[in-house]
Each structure stands twice: as structure tokens, then as C-alpha cells.
XYZ file of C-alpha atoms in Angstrom:
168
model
C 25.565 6.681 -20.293
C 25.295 4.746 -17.275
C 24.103 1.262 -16.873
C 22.266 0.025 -13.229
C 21.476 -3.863 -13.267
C 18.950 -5.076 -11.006
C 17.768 -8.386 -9.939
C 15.438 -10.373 -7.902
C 15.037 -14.134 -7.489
C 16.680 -16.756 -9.378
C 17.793 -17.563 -12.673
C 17.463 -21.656 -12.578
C 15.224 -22.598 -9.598
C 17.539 -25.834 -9.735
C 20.534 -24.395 -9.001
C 19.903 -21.534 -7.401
C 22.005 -19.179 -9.933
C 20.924 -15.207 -9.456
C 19.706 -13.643 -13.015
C 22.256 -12.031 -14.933
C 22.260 -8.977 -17.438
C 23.197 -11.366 -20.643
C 20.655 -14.239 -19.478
C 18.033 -14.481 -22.082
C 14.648 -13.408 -21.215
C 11.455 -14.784 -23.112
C 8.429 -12.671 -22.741
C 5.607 -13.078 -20.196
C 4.229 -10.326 -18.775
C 6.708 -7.663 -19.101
C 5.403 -7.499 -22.669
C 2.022 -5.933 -21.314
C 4.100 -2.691 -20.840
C 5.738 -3.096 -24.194
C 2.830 -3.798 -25.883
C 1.281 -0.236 -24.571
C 4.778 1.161 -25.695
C 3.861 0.051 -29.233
C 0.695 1.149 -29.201
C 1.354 4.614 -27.851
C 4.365 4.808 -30.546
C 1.395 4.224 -33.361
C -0.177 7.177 -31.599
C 2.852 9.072 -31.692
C 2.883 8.564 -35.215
C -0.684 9.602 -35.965
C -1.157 5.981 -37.135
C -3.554 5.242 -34.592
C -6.018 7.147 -32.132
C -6.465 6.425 -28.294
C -10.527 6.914 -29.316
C -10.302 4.636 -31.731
C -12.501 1.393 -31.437
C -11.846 -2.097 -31.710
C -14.770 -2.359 -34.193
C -12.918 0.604 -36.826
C -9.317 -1.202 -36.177
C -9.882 -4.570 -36.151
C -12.295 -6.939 -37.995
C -13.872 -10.606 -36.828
C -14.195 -9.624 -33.178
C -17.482 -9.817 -30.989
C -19.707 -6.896 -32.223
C -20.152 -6.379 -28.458
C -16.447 -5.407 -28.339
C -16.792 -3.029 -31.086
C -16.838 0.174 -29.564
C -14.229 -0.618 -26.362
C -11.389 1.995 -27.611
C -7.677 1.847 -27.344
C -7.887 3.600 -24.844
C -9.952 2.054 -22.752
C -7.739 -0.737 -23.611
C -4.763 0.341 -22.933
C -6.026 1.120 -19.106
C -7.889 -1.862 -17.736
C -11.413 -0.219 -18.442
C -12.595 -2.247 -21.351
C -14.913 -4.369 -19.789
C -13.091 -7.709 -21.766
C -13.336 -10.914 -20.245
C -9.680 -12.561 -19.182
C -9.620 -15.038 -20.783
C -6.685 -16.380 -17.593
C -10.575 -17.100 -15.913
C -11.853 -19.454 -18.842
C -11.726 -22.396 -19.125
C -9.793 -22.875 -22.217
C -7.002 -21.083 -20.200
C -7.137 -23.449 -17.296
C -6.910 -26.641 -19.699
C -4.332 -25.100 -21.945
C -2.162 -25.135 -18.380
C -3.150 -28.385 -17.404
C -2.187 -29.959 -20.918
C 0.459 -27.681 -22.049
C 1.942 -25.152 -19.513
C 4.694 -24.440 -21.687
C 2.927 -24.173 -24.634
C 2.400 -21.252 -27.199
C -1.351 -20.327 -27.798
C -2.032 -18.312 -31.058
C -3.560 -14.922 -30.140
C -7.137 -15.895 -32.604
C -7.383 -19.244 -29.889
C -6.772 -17.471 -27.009
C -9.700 -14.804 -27.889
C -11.877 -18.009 -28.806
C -11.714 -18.951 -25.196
C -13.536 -15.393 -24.184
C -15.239 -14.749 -27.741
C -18.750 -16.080 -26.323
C -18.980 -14.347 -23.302
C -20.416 -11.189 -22.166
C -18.537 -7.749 -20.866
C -17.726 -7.842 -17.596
C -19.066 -4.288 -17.048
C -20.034 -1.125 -19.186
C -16.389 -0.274 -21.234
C -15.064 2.927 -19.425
C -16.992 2.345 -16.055
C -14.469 0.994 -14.069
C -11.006 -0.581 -13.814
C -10.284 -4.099 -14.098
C -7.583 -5.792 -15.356
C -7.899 -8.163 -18.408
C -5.034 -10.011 -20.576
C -7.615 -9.929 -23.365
C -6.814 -6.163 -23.223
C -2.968 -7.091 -23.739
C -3.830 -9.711 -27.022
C -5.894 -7.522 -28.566
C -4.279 -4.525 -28.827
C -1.249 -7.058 -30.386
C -3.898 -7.680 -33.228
C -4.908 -4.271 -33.848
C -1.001 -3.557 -33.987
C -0.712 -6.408 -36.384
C -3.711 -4.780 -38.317
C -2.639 -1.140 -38.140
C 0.960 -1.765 -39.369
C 0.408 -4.570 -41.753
C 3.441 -6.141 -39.917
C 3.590 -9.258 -37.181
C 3.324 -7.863 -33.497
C 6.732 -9.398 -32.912
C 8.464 -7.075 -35.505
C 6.921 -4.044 -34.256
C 8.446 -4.842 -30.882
C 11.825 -5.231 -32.452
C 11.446 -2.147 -34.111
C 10.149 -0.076 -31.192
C 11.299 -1.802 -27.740
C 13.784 -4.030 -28.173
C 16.056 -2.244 -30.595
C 16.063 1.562 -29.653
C 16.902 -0.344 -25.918
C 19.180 -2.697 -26.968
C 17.740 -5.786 -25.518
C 19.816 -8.095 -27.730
C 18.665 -11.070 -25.283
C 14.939 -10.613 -25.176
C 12.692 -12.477 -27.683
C 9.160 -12.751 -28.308
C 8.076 -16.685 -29.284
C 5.948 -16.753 -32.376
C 6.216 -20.676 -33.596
C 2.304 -21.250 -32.729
């Protein structure tokens, strides 16, 4: 029953206002640990299995992705490319910093090239883990990724000022 704000950094780099608990926050990478919230909550609900594959959730992706697993997913040890390291990312933030990428273009960038390792051999962290286990949400519920975090995140914890952008 007890709320406990806390802050770092700034608000408006131009002014040099400190963050407050009614600012609006768009999603970055905070959503990496809602979008494992969402997942798990599928789990929860016997919707989805942590040993299930890309390849039986989740249609059109490289058949060399087929049998990384939620789980595997879920904890860095997929063996996905990031696509932050392609080059599609690095022109996409020299043309457009700003700009919203759909999730199917931001895959494209990484679709051609190999695993980085043998899926459950090691950790590494990937943000193709991150977009893909939004599409297998997407596929799983039948419902856009950015309802599922209403649903499960941002309405059971009230964050009334948090959004996810979906105009693409």
C-alpha cells in the first residue's frame, strides 16, 4: 500500500528538469523485462511452453532458428544475431533515430545471417531475442504484442503513463 518513487538523470536534457512519477514514459528497453513478463504469464497459463521452439510457435523465420526455444530465448542463450550489430540497424540510426521499425524489418536485417553459436551453449545477449518472442506472443494469443502488455504489465501495475508505439 505504499508507493517509493525513484529517479535518476533528467527528464528534458534541455532544461535540466529531474523525471517525475506522472511524466510519460515510451518504451525502450525496459520492455525487454516486460516482454519476458508476458511470456512467462503465457506459461503461467499453459498457453505456451519454455521448451517450445521458434519453429512450432512461429512460422516464416530462418529454418536455422527453428529449434532455439523460449527458453533459450528468454535467457540470452539463443545463439540469434542482434540485429543492433547489422547494418540495417546502424543506417536505420543514421537516417531515422527516432523512427519506428516494424518487428518483420528489423528481423530482415539479421534473417541472412548465421547463429552466433550453438543455441543453449552459452550466454549472449541479443535484441533479436526481445522481437521475437513479441511475435510468437502476437502468434500465441492471436492479439497485437502491445495489447498483451496492457493486459499483463501495464494494467495489473497501473502504469497509466507508459505506452508502447505501434504506428510503423
Amino acid at each position: 500500500g505504499h508507493l517509493t518513487t525513484l529517479r535518476a538523470g533528467v527528464a528534458d536534457v534541455r532544461s535540466g528538469r529531474a523525471p517525475r512519477a506522472s511524466d510519460h514514459m515510451r518504451l525502450a528497453s525496459v520492455s525487454k523485462a516486460y516482454s519476458g513478463a508476458v511470456a512467462l504469464n503465457l506459461v503461467r497459463a499453459g498457453k505456451l511452453g519454455l521448451d517450445d521452439t521458434i519453429a512450432q510457435r512461429l512460422a516464416g523465420l530462418p529454418p536455422a532458428w527453428g529449434a532455439v526455444t523460449i527458453r533459450q530465448l528468454l535467457d540470452h542463450t539463443s545463439g540469434l544475431p542482434d540485429y543492433t550489430k547489422s547494418k540495417g540497424f546502424a543506417e536505420q540510426v543514421k537516417s531515422d533515430p527516432r523512427g519506428l521499425v516494424s518487428p518483420p524489418t528489423i528481423v530482415g536485417w539479421v534473417r541472412s545471417d548465421p547463429l552466433e553459436f550453438a543455441p543453449g551453449s552459452r550466454y549472449e545477449y541479443s535484441n533479436t531475442d526481445n522481437i521475437v518472442i513479441g511475435l510468437i506472443v502476437e502468434a500465441v494469443t492471436g492479439e497485437p504484442y502491445g495489447q498483451e502488455l496492457k493486459k499483463v504489465v501495464f494494467g495489473p501495475a497501473r502504469l497509466r503513463q507508459t505506452s508502447f508505439p505501434t504506428k510503423v
